Short mmCIF file of C-alpha atoms and ligand atoms in Angstrom, two decimals:
data_model
loop_
_atom_site.label_atom_id
_atom_site.label_comp_id
_atom_site.label_asym_id
_atom_site.label_seq_id
_atom_site.Cartn_x
_atom_site.Cartn_y
_atom_site.Cartn_z
CA MET A 188 -59.93 -153.78 36.60
CA TYR A 189 -59.75 -152.20 33.37
CA ASN A 190 -58.58 -150.58 30.97
CA HIS A 191 -60.34 -147.28 29.47
CA ARG A 192 -60.27 -144.95 26.80
CA ILE A 193 -59.61 -141.19 27.22
CA HIS A 194 -62.91 -139.95 26.21
CA ARG A 195 -64.33 -142.63 28.98
CA VAL A 196 -61.55 -141.13 31.21
CA ALA A 197 -62.72 -137.78 30.55
CA LYS A 198 -66.08 -138.82 31.40
CA LEU A 199 -65.63 -140.75 34.58
CA THR A 200 -63.33 -137.14 35.65
CA ASP A 201 -64.70 -134.64 33.93
CA LEU A 202 -61.55 -133.15 32.35
CA SER A 203 -61.37 -132.45 29.20
CA LYS A 204 -58.82 -135.05 27.08
CA ALA A 205 -56.56 -131.92 25.89
CA VAL A 206 -55.82 -131.30 29.91
CA ILE A 207 -55.47 -134.73 30.14
CA ARG A 208 -53.04 -135.44 27.51
CA VAL A 209 -51.59 -132.30 28.51
CA TRP A 210 -50.88 -133.32 32.33
CA GLU A 211 -49.22 -136.63 30.55
CA ARG A 212 -47.23 -135.14 28.05
CA ARG A 213 -45.80 -132.13 30.34
CA TYR A 214 -45.82 -133.60 34.05
CA GLY A 215 -45.66 -137.33 33.73
CA LEU A 216 -48.84 -137.83 36.13
CA VAL A 217 -50.29 -139.86 34.26
CA LYS A 218 -48.68 -142.83 31.59
CA PRO A 219 -51.27 -144.76 29.73
CA LEU A 220 -50.11 -147.57 28.29
CA ARG A 221 -51.33 -147.66 24.22
CA SER A 222 -53.53 -150.59 22.64
CA ALA A 223 -52.29 -152.59 19.84
CA ASN A 224 -53.75 -149.63 17.54
CA ARG A 225 -52.54 -146.80 18.89
CA TYR A 226 -55.09 -146.00 21.53
CA ARG A 227 -54.28 -144.56 25.26
CA GLU A 228 -55.10 -146.95 27.78
CA TYR A 229 -56.25 -145.62 31.42
CA THR A 230 -56.09 -148.22 34.84
CA ASP A 231 -58.59 -147.56 37.29
CA GLU A 232 -55.41 -146.16 39.57
CA ASP A 233 -54.88 -143.36 36.53
CA VAL A 234 -58.61 -142.04 36.30
CA ALA A 235 -58.68 -142.20 40.25
CA LEU A 236 -55.76 -139.90 39.98
CA LEU A 237 -56.74 -137.79 38.06
CA ARG A 238 -60.27 -137.20 40.06
CA PHE A 239 -57.47 -136.55 43.01
CA LEU A 240 -55.92 -134.01 41.21
CA LYS A 241 -58.83 -132.34 40.40
CA GLU A 242 -60.43 -132.28 44.03
CA GLU A 243 -56.76 -130.74 44.96
CA LEU A 244 -56.75 -127.96 42.49
CA ASN A 245 -60.51 -126.87 43.29
CA ARG A 246 -58.67 -127.10 47.11
CA GLY A 247 -56.64 -124.69 45.96
CA TYR A 248 -53.24 -126.34 45.04
CA THR A 249 -51.82 -125.60 40.85
CA ILE A 250 -50.63 -128.15 38.74
CA GLY A 251 -47.24 -127.40 38.70
CA VAL A 252 -46.77 -127.63 42.83
CA LEU A 253 -48.76 -131.32 42.58
CA ALA A 254 -46.81 -132.41 39.30
CA ASP A 255 -43.52 -131.74 41.66
CA GLU A 256 -44.67 -133.73 44.49
CA GLY A 257 -44.48 -136.48 42.00
CA ARG A 258 -47.10 -139.38 40.97
CA GLU A 259 -45.78 -141.87 44.05
CA SER A 260 -46.55 -139.01 46.60
CA LEU A 261 -50.19 -137.97 45.00
CA LEU A 262 -51.07 -141.51 44.98
CA GLN A 263 -50.07 -142.38 48.68
CA ARG A 264 -52.04 -139.51 49.96
CA MET A 265 -54.59 -139.66 47.79
CA ARG A 266 -55.31 -144.17 48.80
CA MET A 267 -55.09 -142.34 52.30
CA THR A 268 -58.03 -139.77 51.62
CA LEU A 269 -60.35 -141.19 49.13
CA ILE A 270 -63.02 -141.37 51.47
CA PRO A 271 -65.71 -143.53 49.69
CA LYS A 272 -68.42 -140.95 49.40
CA GLN A 273 -71.10 -143.55 50.75
CA GLU A 274 -73.94 -142.04 49.38
CA GLU A 275 -72.68 -142.68 45.53
CA LEU A 276 -72.51 -146.35 46.56
CA THR A 277 -76.31 -147.27 46.41
CA PRO A 278 -77.20 -150.29 44.53
CA HIS A 279 -77.51 -149.96 40.73
CA LYS A 280 -81.01 -151.44 41.58
CA ASN A 281 -82.31 -151.75 37.98
CA LEU A 282 -78.83 -153.35 36.80
CA LEU A 283 -79.21 -155.70 39.50
CA ASN A 284 -83.05 -156.10 38.12
CA GLU A 285 -82.08 -157.68 34.73
CA LEU A 286 -79.11 -159.67 35.53
CA VAL A 287 -81.33 -161.37 38.61
CA TRP A 288 -84.31 -161.83 35.18
CA CYS A 289 -81.19 -163.72 33.32
CA LEU A 290 -80.32 -166.02 35.56
CA ASP A 291 -83.84 -168.12 35.89
CA PRO A 292 -83.49 -169.51 32.96
CA LEU A 293 -79.79 -169.33 33.03
CA ASP A 294 -78.79 -166.86 29.68
CA LYS A 295 -75.04 -166.65 30.51
CA ILE A 296 -73.96 -164.91 27.70
CA ARG A 297 -76.35 -161.95 28.16
CA PHE A 298 -75.35 -162.02 31.65
CA GLU A 299 -72.09 -161.88 31.42
CA GLN A 300 -72.28 -159.33 28.58
CA LYS A 301 -74.46 -157.29 31.34
CA LEU A 302 -72.29 -157.28 33.87
CA ASN A 303 -68.68 -157.01 32.54
CA GLY A 304 -70.27 -154.19 30.18
CA ALA A 305 -71.49 -152.52 33.63
CA VAL A 306 -68.35 -153.15 35.83
CA ALA A 307 -66.07 -151.69 32.94
CA VAL A 308 -67.55 -148.14 32.60
CA ILE A 309 -67.09 -147.55 36.52
CA SER A 310 -64.31 -147.50 38.49
CA PHE A 311 -63.65 -151.10 40.02
CA ASP A 312 -63.54 -149.59 43.59
CA GLU A 313 -67.58 -148.52 42.59
CA ALA A 314 -68.16 -151.61 40.98
CA VAL A 315 -67.19 -153.73 44.50
CA GLN A 316 -69.70 -152.26 46.41
CA ARG A 317 -72.58 -151.19 43.68
CA ILE A 318 -72.75 -153.91 41.65
CA LEU A 319 -70.49 -156.90 42.86
CA LEU A 320 -72.07 -157.31 46.61
CA PRO A 321 -74.72 -156.29 45.90
CA LEU A 322 -75.53 -159.23 43.59
CA GLN A 323 -74.11 -161.63 45.70
CA LEU A 324 -76.60 -160.45 48.89
CA ARG A 325 -79.42 -160.69 46.24
CA VAL A 326 -78.78 -164.31 44.52
CA GLY A 327 -77.60 -165.76 48.36
CA GLU A 328 -80.70 -164.35 49.41
CA LEU A 329 -82.91 -166.05 46.66
CA TRP A 330 -81.35 -169.57 47.22
CA HIS A 331 -82.34 -168.90 50.60
CA GLU A 332 -85.72 -168.62 49.73
CA GLY A 333 -86.04 -172.29 47.92
CA ARG A 334 -86.47 -169.51 44.86
CA LEU A 335 -83.14 -170.16 42.81
CA ASN A 336 -80.91 -173.47 42.24
CA ILE A 337 -77.67 -173.72 44.26
CA ALA A 338 -75.53 -174.50 40.75
CA ILE A 339 -76.70 -171.16 39.56
CA GLU A 340 -75.91 -169.21 42.90
CA HIS A 341 -72.21 -171.01 42.67
CA TYR A 342 -71.79 -170.07 39.41
CA VAL A 343 -72.91 -165.88 39.71
CA THR A 344 -70.57 -166.53 42.90
CA LYS A 345 -67.29 -167.68 41.43
CA VAL A 346 -67.74 -165.13 38.43
CA ILE A 347 -68.19 -162.82 41.46
CA GLN A 348 -64.84 -164.07 43.09
CA GLN A 349 -63.19 -164.33 40.02
CA LYS A 350 -63.24 -160.76 39.14
CA LEU A 351 -62.32 -159.91 42.75
CA PHE A 352 -59.02 -161.77 42.35
CA SER A 353 -58.62 -160.66 38.99
CA ALA A 354 -58.77 -157.21 39.62
CA MET A 355 -56.53 -157.96 42.90
CA ASN A 356 -53.79 -160.06 40.31
CA GLN A 357 -53.47 -157.01 38.75
CA LEU A 358 -52.77 -154.20 41.81
CA PRO A 359 -48.94 -153.60 42.42
CA ILE A 360 -47.72 -155.42 45.35
CA ASN A 361 -47.47 -152.73 47.63
CA GLU A 362 -43.67 -154.37 49.32
CA PHE A 363 -43.62 -151.41 52.27
CA GLY A 364 -46.97 -151.37 53.05
CA PRO A 365 -48.85 -152.05 55.86
CA ARG A 366 -48.85 -156.14 56.22
CA VAL A 367 -52.53 -157.01 56.57
CA LEU A 368 -53.28 -160.96 57.02
CA ILE A 369 -57.67 -160.94 55.71
CA ALA A 370 -60.06 -164.10 56.45
CA CYS A 371 -62.64 -165.67 58.04
CA PRO A 372 -62.30 -167.43 61.09
CA ASN A 373 -63.45 -171.49 61.25
CA GLY A 374 -66.95 -172.18 60.44
CA GLU A 375 -67.24 -168.84 58.22
CA PHE A 376 -68.26 -170.20 55.17
CA HIS A 377 -69.66 -166.65 53.07
CA GLU A 378 -66.03 -165.45 52.09
CA ILE A 379 -67.85 -162.42 49.72
CA GLY A 380 -67.07 -159.11 52.09
CA ALA A 381 -63.74 -160.47 52.68
CA GLN A 382 -62.79 -160.78 49.44
CA ALA A 383 -64.18 -157.20 48.86
CA VAL A 384 -62.03 -156.23 51.83
CA ALA A 385 -59.00 -158.12 50.97
CA TYR A 386 -59.03 -156.06 47.27
CA LEU A 387 -60.08 -152.55 48.70
CA THR A 388 -57.15 -152.92 51.13
CA ALA A 389 -54.97 -153.63 48.28
CA ALA A 390 -56.15 -150.69 46.23
CA ARG A 391 -55.48 -148.62 49.12
CA GLY A 392 -51.73 -149.47 48.89
CA CYS A 393 -51.39 -152.32 51.87
CA HIS A 394 -49.47 -155.62 51.21
CA VAL A 395 -52.25 -158.35 51.32
CA TYR A 396 -52.07 -161.85 52.27
CA TYR A 397 -55.60 -163.16 51.54
CA LEU A 398 -56.65 -166.25 53.43
CA GLY A 399 -59.67 -167.27 52.65
CA PRO A 400 -62.60 -168.82 54.84
CA ASN A 401 -63.16 -171.23 57.32
CA LEU A 402 -59.39 -170.54 58.78
CA PRO A 403 -58.79 -171.72 62.27
CA LEU A 404 -57.21 -169.24 64.85
CA GLU A 405 -54.37 -171.20 65.77
CA ASP A 406 -52.70 -171.83 62.40
CA LEU A 407 -53.95 -168.11 61.70
CA GLU A 408 -51.14 -167.24 64.84
CA ALA A 409 -48.97 -169.22 63.62
CA LEU A 410 -48.58 -167.41 60.41
CA CYS A 411 -48.63 -164.12 62.36
CA GLU A 412 -45.14 -164.96 63.24
CA ARG A 413 -43.66 -165.44 60.57
CA VAL A 414 -45.09 -162.09 58.91
CA ARG A 415 -45.56 -160.24 61.74
CA PRO A 416 -48.84 -157.85 60.16
CA ASP A 417 -49.69 -154.55 61.22
CA LEU A 418 -53.17 -155.70 61.21
CA ILE A 419 -55.54 -158.52 60.99
CA LEU A 420 -59.27 -158.13 59.85
CA LEU A 421 -61.42 -161.02 60.04
CA SER A 422 -65.18 -160.92 58.33
CA LEU A 423 -67.80 -162.57 60.64
CA THR A 424 -70.91 -163.30 58.55
CA GLU A 425 -72.68 -165.52 60.73
CA THR A 426 -74.40 -164.28 63.92
CA LYS A 427 -73.22 -166.63 66.93
CA SER A 428 -75.14 -168.43 69.70
CA ASP A 429 -74.10 -166.33 73.33
CA GLU A 430 -71.68 -169.64 74.13
CA GLU A 431 -69.76 -168.98 70.70
CA ALA A 432 -70.07 -165.82 70.85
CA HIS A 433 -68.08 -166.12 73.88
CA ARG A 434 -65.58 -168.96 72.88
CA LEU A 435 -64.70 -166.70 69.79
CA LEU A 436 -64.05 -163.80 72.04
CA GLN A 437 -61.83 -165.47 74.29
CA ASP A 438 -59.66 -166.77 71.12
CA LEU A 439 -59.74 -163.25 69.98
CA GLN A 440 -58.66 -161.26 72.31
CA LEU A 441 -55.39 -163.75 72.99
CA LEU A 442 -54.03 -162.70 69.78
CA SER A 443 -55.44 -159.42 70.48
CA HIS A 444 -52.22 -159.41 73.12
CA ARG A 445 -50.08 -159.48 70.35
CA TRP A 446 -51.69 -158.64 67.33
CA HIS A 447 -53.80 -155.47 66.25
CA ILE A 448 -56.65 -157.32 65.23
CA ALA A 449 -60.06 -155.68 63.43
CA VAL A 450 -63.19 -157.62 62.70
CA GLY A 451 -65.87 -156.10 60.23
CA GLY A 452 -69.04 -158.18 59.04
CA LYS A 453 -72.91 -158.92 60.27
CA GLY A 454 -72.31 -161.74 62.89
CA ALA A 455 -69.11 -158.82 64.42
CA VAL A 456 -71.69 -156.18 64.53
CA ALA A 457 -74.42 -158.61 66.41
CA MET A 458 -70.99 -158.97 68.82
CA GLU A 459 -70.21 -154.99 69.26
CA GLN A 460 -71.62 -155.05 73.03
CA LEU A 461 -69.21 -157.91 74.11
CA LEU A 462 -66.52 -156.00 71.71
CA GLU A 463 -66.94 -152.87 73.92
CA ASN A 464 -63.53 -152.47 76.38
CA THR A 465 -61.27 -155.12 74.37
CA LYS A 466 -58.39 -154.28 72.23
CA ILE A 467 -60.28 -155.73 68.92
CA ALA A 468 -61.36 -152.83 67.15
CA LEU A 469 -64.93 -153.29 65.40
CA LEU A 470 -65.26 -151.92 62.22
CA ASN A 471 -69.22 -151.37 61.06
CA ASP A 472 -69.08 -150.55 57.12
CA LEU A 473 -66.31 -150.48 54.54
CA ALA A 474 -65.99 -146.44 55.12
CA ALA A 475 -64.52 -147.55 58.84
CA LEU A 476 -62.18 -150.43 57.15
CA HIS A 477 -61.11 -146.63 55.21
CA ASN A 478 -60.64 -144.28 57.97
CA HIS A 479 -59.00 -147.61 59.92
CA LEU A 480 -56.50 -147.99 57.21
CA ALA A 481 -55.67 -144.44 56.76
CA SER A 482 -54.86 -144.45 60.64
CA LEU A 483 -52.45 -147.03 59.74
CA PHE A 484 -50.88 -145.34 57.38
CA SER A 485 -50.18 -142.47 58.93
CA ILE A 486 -48.98 -144.65 61.98
CA GLN A 487 -46.54 -146.22 59.46
CA GLN A 488 -45.93 -142.67 57.61
CA ARG A 489 -44.53 -141.60 61.71
CA ALA A 490 -42.75 -144.28 62.10
CA PHE A 491 -40.51 -144.07 59.09
CA HIS A 492 -39.78 -139.95 60.21
C1 B12 B 51 -74.61 -165.28 50.04
C2 B12 B 51 -75.09 -165.57 51.12
C3 B12 B 51 -74.87 -167.27 51.31
C4 B12 B 51 -73.89 -167.98 49.82
C5 B12 B 51 -72.30 -167.89 50.31
C6 B12 B 51 -71.73 -167.63 48.81
C7 B12 B 51 -69.98 -168.00 49.49
N1 B12 B 51 -69.69 -168.45 48.68
O1 B12 B 51 -69.86 -166.47 50.17
C8 B12 B 51 -74.09 -169.78 49.65
C9 B12 B 51 -75.90 -169.52 49.26
C10 B12 B 51 -73.60 -170.79 49.46
C11 B12 B 51 -74.45 -169.89 51.36
C12 B12 B 51 -74.93 -170.66 51.83
C13 B12 B 51 -75.30 -171.04 53.70
N2 B12 B 51 -75.44 -169.62 54.27
CO1 B12 B 51 -75.94 -168.26 53.41
N3 B12 B 51 -76.30 -166.32 53.52
C14 B12 B 51 -75.58 -165.26 52.01
C15 B12 B 51 -76.43 -164.05 52.03
C16 B12 B 51 -78.00 -163.74 51.36
C17 B12 B 51 -75.17 -163.29 51.97
C18 B12 B 51 -74.24 -162.93 52.80
C19 B12 B 51 -73.15 -162.04 51.63
O2 B12 B 51 -72.11 -162.57 51.29
N4 B12 B 51 -72.91 -161.22 51.26
C20 B12 B 51 -72.44 -159.96 51.08
C21 B12 B 51 -71.65 -159.71 51.60
C22 B12 B 51 -70.75 -158.73 50.77
O3 B12 B 51 -72.57 -158.99 52.64
P1 B12 B 51 -71.68 -159.11 53.93
O4 B12 B 51 -71.05 -160.59 54.69
O5 B12 B 51 -72.80 -158.76 54.85
O6 B12 B 51 -70.68 -157.84 53.84
C23 B12 B 51 -70.33 -156.92 54.08
C24 B12 B 51 -70.43 -155.71 55.47
O7 B12 B 51 -70.93 -156.71 56.38
C25 B12 B 51 -68.96 -155.88 55.28
N5 B12 B 51 -67.72 -157.29 55.95
C26 B12 B 51 -67.93 -158.77 55.64
N6 B12 B 51 -66.70 -158.92 56.60
C27 B12 B 51 -66.13 -157.66 56.62
C28 B12 B 51 -64.78 -157.57 57.47
C29 B12 B 51 -64.20 -156.98 57.80
C30 B12 B 51 -63.01 -156.46 58.20
C31 B12 B 51 -65.09 -154.99 57.14
C32 B12 B 51 -64.58 -154.05 57.56
C33 B12 B 51 -66.02 -155.29 56.28
C34 B12 B 51 -66.45 -156.63 56.32
O8 B12 B 51 -68.64 -156.02 53.94
C35 B12 B 51 -69.52 -156.37 53.00
C36 B12 B 51 -70.13 -154.45 52.51
O9 B12 B 51 -70.97 -154.63 52.02
C37 B12 B 51 -76.72 -164.35 53.99
C38 B12 B 51 -78.10 -163.19 54.84
C39 B12 B 51 -77.86 -162.01 53.93
N7 B12 B 51 -78.69 -161.31 53.83
O10 B12 B 51 -76.94 -161.10 54.55
C40 B12 B 51 -77.35 -165.85 54.26
C41 B12 B 51 -76.23 -166.31 55.52
C42 B12 B 51 -75.59 -165.20 55.94
N8 B12 B 51 -76.29 -167.17 55.38
C43 B12 B 51 -76.79 -168.34 56.41
C44 B12 B 51 -76.55 -169.87 56.15
C45 B12 B 51 -77.01 -170.08 57.74
C46 B12 B 51 -75.95 -170.68 55.20
C47 B12 B 51 -75.79 -172.20 55.28
C48 B12 B 51 -74.87 -172.64 56.73
C49 B12 B 51 -77.37 -172.69 54.74
C50 B12 B 51 -77.24 -173.96 55.16
N9 B12 B 51 -78.42 -174.77 55.91
O11 B12 B 51 -76.51 -175.34 54.47
C51 B12 B 51 -74.48 -172.33 54.15
C52 B12 B 51 -73.53 -172.26 54.69
C53 B12 B 51 -72.26 -171.51 53.96
C54 B12 B 51 -71.56 -172.13 52.68
N10 B12 B 51 -71.33 -173.55 53.14
O12 B12 B 51 -71.28 -172.05 52.17
C55 B12 B 51 -77.12 -167.77 57.54
C56 B12 B 51 -76.64 -167.42 58.77
C57 B12 B 51 -77.37 -167.56 59.90
C58 B12 B 51 -76.52 -166.99 61.14
N11 B12 B 51 -76.08 -167.35 62.13
O13 B12 B 51 -75.84 -165.47 61.52
C59 B12 B 51 -77.85 -166.30 56.79
C60 B12 B 51 -78.40 -164.60 57.08
C61 B12 B 51 -79.17 -166.37 56.36
C62 B12 B 51 -80.26 -166.11 57.48
N12 B12 B 51 -80.86 -165.42 57.13
O14 B12 B 51 -80.43 -166.81 58.06
N13 B12 B 51 -75.04 -168.20 51.84
#
């Protein structure tokens, strides 16, 4: 998660700097921090909120009505309706090529400068989907093909993980948001998909417990008794043999009698037929995740009213 200066915010939102300042002064809808040299600094969430306000104005709302609704309620609505436009989330191909060129031989400084620079100029959500996940995929594939040293792969994976964790740590903890447990079941070590899902879920206002890779389902179940999650999200990245898939399905079905479960990742998609007629939801991609979370929020809101 990054702070952006006003000229960048204007570019990212297509609003003029004057309008952004007026919305701050008159309505308090964004509250930028001030840097040491007094420049306004806006968070990714501010940028997303300004984009959302612009869309709401296009739909016919007036800024006065939106201001009366208040920042918190607008943020809640934004998270629920912010459906990622998949066509805008295509991988940043040229950048990925340039990053990969910095890896063999490793030029750490150029690699990090390029990566940090590219991630800083777009929203972190977009960076996750256009840069960080495709980079992980490329680097993993290069190692699998025997074209990249595993030490370099580990270095890149750690850089990506640090970025995801640090962005997640900067999000406010929404104590009253739906509680979501996220993990990879035992035997699953490919963690980045789950970690990205954890970030995106937290960024949409859920209270996330991220449990990482290789988690035995009995231990997950024991934790559920304490946390009482509204949703368990499991990442399955590996395609399983028929026998393994049936065994996993049995365990998941037991869990699904008590808790609401959704699975995603390539391994889950490969189990599509097995998952039919079960209570376990299959989320094919991140857009499906987004829709699932939106319905979780509306269930929670209905329960409150
Ligand atoms: C990166 C990678 C690695 C990295 C892992 C880094 C890490 N710590 O995570 C390294 C190089 C270490 C690695 C190692 C191994 N790997 Co590997 N790896 C890959 C690779 C190239 C990409 C996986 C990945 O991270 N993708 C990026 C993520 C973001 O994509 P994703 O997982 O598909 O997730 C996306 C969606 O599916 C979704 N998603 C994922 N989870 C969830 C969950 C929910 C709820 C939702 C909504 C969505 C969602 O979100 C993402 C959005 O784009 C794949 C091949 C491939 N092309 O997929 C092989 C692959 C997964 N690996 C494989 C294997 C076998 C291994 C090893 C066992 C190899 C070995 N002999 O040692 C080891 C063991 C893993 C370990 N112990 O760490 C096999 C698995 C075979 C199978 N049975 O399916 C694959 C398929 C390669 C192959 N073709 O054989 N690997």
